[in-house]
Coordinates of C-alpha atoms in Angstrom, one line a residue:
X1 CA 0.0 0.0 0.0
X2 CA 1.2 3.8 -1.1
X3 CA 1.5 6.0 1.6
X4 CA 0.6 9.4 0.4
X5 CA 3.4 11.9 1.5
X6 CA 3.6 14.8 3.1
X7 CA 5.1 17.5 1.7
X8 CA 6.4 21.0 2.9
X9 CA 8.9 23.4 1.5
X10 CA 10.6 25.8 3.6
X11 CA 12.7 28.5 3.2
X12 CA 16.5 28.2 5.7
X13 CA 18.2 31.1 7.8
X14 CA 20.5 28.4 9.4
X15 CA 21.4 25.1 8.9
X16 CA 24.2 23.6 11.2
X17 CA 26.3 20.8 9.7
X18 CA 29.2 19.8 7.3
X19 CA 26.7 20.4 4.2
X20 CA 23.2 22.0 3.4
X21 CA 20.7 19.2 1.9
X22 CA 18.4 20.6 -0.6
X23 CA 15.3 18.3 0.9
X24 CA 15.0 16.0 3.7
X25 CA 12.3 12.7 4.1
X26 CA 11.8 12.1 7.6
X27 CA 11.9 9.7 10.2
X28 CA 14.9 7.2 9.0
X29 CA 13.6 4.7 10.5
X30 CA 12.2 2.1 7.4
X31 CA 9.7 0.5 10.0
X32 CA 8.0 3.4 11.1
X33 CA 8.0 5.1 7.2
X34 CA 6.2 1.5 5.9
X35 CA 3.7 1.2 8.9
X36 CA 2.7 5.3 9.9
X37 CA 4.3 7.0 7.2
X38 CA 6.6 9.9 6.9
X39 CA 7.1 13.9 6.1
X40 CA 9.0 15.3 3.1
X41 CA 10.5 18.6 3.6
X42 CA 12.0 20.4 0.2
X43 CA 14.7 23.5 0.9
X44 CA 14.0 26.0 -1.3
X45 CA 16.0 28.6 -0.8
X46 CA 19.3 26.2 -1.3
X47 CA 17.2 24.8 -4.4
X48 CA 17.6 28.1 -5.8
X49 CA 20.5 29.5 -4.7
X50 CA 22.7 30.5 -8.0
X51 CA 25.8 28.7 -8.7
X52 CA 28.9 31.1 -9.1
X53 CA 29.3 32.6 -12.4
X54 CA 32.5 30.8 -13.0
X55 CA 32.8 28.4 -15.8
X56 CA 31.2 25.0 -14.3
X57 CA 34.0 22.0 -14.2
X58 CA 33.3 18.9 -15.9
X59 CA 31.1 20.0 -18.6
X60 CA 32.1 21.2 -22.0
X61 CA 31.3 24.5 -23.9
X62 CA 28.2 22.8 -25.5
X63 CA 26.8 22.3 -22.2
X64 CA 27.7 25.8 -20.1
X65 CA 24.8 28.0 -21.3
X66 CA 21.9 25.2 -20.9
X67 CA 23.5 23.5 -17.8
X68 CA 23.3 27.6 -16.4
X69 CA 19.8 28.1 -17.7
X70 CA 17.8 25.1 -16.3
X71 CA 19.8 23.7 -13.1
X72 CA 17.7 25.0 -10.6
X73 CA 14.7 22.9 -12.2
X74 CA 16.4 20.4 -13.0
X75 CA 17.4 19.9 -9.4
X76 CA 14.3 20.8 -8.0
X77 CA 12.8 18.0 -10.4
X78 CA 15.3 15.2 -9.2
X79 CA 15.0 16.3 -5.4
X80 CA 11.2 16.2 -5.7
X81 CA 11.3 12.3 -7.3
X82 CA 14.5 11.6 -4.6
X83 CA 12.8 12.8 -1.4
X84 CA 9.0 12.3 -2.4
X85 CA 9.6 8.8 -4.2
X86 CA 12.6 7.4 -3.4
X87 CA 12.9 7.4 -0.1
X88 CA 8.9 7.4 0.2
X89 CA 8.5 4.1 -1.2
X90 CA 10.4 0.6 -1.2
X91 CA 8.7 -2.2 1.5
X92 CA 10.8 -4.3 3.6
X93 CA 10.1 -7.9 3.6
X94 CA 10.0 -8.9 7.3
X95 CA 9.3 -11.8 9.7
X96 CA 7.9 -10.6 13.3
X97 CA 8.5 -12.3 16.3
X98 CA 5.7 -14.3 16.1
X99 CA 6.4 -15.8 13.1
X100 CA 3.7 -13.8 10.8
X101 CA 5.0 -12.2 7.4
X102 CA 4.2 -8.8 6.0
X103 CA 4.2 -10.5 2.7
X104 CA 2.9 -13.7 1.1
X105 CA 5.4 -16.1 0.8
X106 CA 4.0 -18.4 -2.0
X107 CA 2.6 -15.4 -4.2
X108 CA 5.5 -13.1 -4.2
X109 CA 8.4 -13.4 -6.7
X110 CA 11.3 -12.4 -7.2
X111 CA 11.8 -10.5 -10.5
X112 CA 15.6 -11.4 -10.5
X113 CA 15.1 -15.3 -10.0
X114 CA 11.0 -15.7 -10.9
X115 CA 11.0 -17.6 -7.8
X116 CA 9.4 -16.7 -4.3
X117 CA 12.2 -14.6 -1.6
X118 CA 14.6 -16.9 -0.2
X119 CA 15.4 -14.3 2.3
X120 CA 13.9 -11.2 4.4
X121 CA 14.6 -9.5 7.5
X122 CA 14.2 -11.9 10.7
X123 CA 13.0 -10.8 14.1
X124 CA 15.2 -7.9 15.4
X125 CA 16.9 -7.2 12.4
X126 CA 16.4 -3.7 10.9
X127 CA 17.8 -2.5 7.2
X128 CA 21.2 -0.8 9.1
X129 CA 21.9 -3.8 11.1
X130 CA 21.6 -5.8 7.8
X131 CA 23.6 -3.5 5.1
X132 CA 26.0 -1.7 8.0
X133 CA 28.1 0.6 6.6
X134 CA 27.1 0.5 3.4
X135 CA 23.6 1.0 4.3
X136 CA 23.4 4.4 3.8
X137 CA 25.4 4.8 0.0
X138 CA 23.0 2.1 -1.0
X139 CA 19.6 4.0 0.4
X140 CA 21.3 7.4 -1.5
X141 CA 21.8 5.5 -5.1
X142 CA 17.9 4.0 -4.8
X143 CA 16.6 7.1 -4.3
X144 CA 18.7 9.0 -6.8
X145 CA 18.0 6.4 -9.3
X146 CA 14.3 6.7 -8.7
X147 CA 14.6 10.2 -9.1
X148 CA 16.2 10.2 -12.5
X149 CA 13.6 7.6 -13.9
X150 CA 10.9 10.0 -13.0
X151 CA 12.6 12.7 -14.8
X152 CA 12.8 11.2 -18.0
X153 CA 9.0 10.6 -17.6
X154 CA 6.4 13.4 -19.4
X155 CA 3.7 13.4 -17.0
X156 CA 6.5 14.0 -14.0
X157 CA 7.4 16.5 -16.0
X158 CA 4.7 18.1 -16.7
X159 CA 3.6 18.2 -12.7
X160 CA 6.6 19.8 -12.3
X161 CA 5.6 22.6 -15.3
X162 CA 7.9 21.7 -17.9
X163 CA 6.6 20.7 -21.8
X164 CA 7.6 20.5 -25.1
X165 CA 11.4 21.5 -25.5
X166 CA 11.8 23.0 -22.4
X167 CA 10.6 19.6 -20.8
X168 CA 13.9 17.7 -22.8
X169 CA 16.2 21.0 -21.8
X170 CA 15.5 20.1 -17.7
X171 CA 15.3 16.1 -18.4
X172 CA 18.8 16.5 -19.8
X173 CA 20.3 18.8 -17.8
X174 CA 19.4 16.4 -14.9
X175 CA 20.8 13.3 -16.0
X176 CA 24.2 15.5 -17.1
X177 CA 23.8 16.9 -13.6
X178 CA 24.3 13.4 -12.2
X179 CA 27.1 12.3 -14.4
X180 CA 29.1 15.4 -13.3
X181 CA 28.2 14.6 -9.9
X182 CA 29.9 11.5 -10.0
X183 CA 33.2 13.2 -11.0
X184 CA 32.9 15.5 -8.2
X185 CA 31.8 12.6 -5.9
X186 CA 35.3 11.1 -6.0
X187 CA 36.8 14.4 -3.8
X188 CA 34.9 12.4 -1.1
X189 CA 36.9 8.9 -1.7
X190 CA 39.5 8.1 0.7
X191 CA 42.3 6.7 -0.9
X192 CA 44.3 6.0 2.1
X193 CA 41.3 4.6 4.1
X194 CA 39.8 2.8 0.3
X195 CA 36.3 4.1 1.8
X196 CA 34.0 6.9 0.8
X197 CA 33.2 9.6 3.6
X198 CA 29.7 10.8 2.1
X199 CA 26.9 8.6 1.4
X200 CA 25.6 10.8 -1.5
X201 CA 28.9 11.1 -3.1
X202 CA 29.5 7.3 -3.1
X203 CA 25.4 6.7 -4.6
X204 CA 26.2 9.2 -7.0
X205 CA 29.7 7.6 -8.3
X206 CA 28.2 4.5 -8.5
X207 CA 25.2 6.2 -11.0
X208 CA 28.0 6.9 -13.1
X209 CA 30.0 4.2 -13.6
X210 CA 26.7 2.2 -13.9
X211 CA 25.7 4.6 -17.2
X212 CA 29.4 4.1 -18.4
X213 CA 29.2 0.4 -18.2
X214 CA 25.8 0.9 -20.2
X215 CA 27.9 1.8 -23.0
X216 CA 26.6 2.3 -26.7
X217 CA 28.2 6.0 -26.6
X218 CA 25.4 7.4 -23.8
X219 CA 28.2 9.0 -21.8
X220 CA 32.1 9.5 -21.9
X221 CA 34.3 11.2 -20.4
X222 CA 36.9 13.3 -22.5
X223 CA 40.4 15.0 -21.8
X224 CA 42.2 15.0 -19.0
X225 CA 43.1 17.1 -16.1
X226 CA 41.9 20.3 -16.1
X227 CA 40.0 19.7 -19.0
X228 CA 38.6 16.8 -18.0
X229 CA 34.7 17.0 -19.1
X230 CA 31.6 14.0 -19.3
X231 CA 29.8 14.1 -22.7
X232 CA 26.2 12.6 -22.1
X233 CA 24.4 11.9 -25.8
X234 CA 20.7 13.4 -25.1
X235 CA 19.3 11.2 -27.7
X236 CA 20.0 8.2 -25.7
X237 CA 19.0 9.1 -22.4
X238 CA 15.6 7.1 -22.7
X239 CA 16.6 4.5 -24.9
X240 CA 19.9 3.4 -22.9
X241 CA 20.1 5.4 -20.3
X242 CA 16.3 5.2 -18.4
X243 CA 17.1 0.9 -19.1
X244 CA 20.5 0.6 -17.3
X245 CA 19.0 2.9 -14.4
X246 CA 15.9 0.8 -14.2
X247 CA 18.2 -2.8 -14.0
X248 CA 20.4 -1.0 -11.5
X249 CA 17.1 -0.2 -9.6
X250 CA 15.8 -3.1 -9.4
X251 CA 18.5 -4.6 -8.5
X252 CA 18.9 -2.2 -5.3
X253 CA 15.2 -2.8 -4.8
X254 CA 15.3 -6.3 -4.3
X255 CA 18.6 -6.1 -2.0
X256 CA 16.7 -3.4 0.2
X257 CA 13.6 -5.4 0.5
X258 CA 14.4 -9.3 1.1

């Protein structure tokens, strides 16, 4: 059963941390999100805040001017499918204590094997205590990869106000958005340590080198150094791109949920 969620967007005078989120869906707790529900809380303001006039790294001179004239959409459109969406849905497949399932075992399937869960979560165990460390990443990447799905979909985009060209302007810019993200994500590796020290930045690497893998010339990454800049091939953003997210999803999906 959907929970319908609740959503509020605020604007921030403070925010005490290492990093401003642009939108928040609370509780994290998985058990109380599947059985009460939960609240989805959008921050504008850092939604729209502009982006320094400097030329943006990791993008080429094709892609300066649009990425400039629709990022704030285009972010507002993945954070809306990421927060609403993402971490909004996805059931957990558990036993209780007294042996009763929150799912039938002999009419549920698997979509990876066609065959009924071998496994779920066993009284006392909780989605962190299962997936530890790399709990969070994995959480980020599901949600991210929901929320790029949705923007490659017309009547999300249309919700969100965008049609016709403009519609294909934000739909791109957010998938290119993502693909330099996971550039940027790799400030955030550890090399010494061989671990990742942001959850986001780790979800968002992994996006990348899952649309890489995809191949058939949907992204690529050209130059080096300083001039290092990912090329992303609009015209295959639903044709390649929306399948390899979708696999990688479900994929995550099934992991999170049995």
């Amino acid at each position: 059963t959907f929970l319908r969620p609740d959503f509020t967007s605020l604007d921030v005078l403070s925010f005490a941390g290492s990093g401003i989120p642009a939108g928040i869906n609370i509780p994290n707790y998985d058990d109380v999100r599947q059985n009460v529900g939960f609240k989805n809380v959008s921050l504008g303001n850092v939604l729209a805040a502009p982006e320094s006039s400097d030329r943006i790294t990791f993008l080429g001179d094709n892609d300066q001017e649009i990425f400039r004239a629709v990022q704030a959409e285009a972010f507002e459109l993945q954070v809306g499918g990421h927060e609403l969406l993402g971490h909004g849905s996805g059931k957990l497949f558990c036993e209780d204590g007294d042996g009763k399932f929150n799912f039938d075992r002999e009419q549920t399937m698997n979509p990876l094997t066609g065959k009924p869960p071998q496994s779920w979560y066993r009284p006392g165990e909780t989605y962190d205590s299962v997936f530890l460390d790399i709990g969070s990443s994995l959480e980020e990447c599901r949600a991210e990869c929901v929320g790029l799905l949705l923007s490659a979909n017309t009547d999300v985009l249309r919700v969100f106000g965008h049609e016709n060209e403009k519609a294909e302007d934000v739909m791109y810019v957010n998938w290119l958005l993502m693909c330099r993200a996971g550039l940027v994500a790799l400030e955030f590796y550890s090399p010494e340590q061989t671990k990742w020290r942001q959850a986001h930045m780790q979800a968002r690497y992994g996006i990348l080198t899952t649309l890489l893998r995809a191949g058939q010339g949907l992204v690529a990454l050209e130059g080096e150094g300083e001039t290092l800049s990912v090329r992303l091939d609009r015209t295959k953003i639903r044709s390649v791109g929306v399948p390899a997210i979708r696999d990688f999803l479900l994929k995550i999906q099934v992991y999170k949920s049995t």
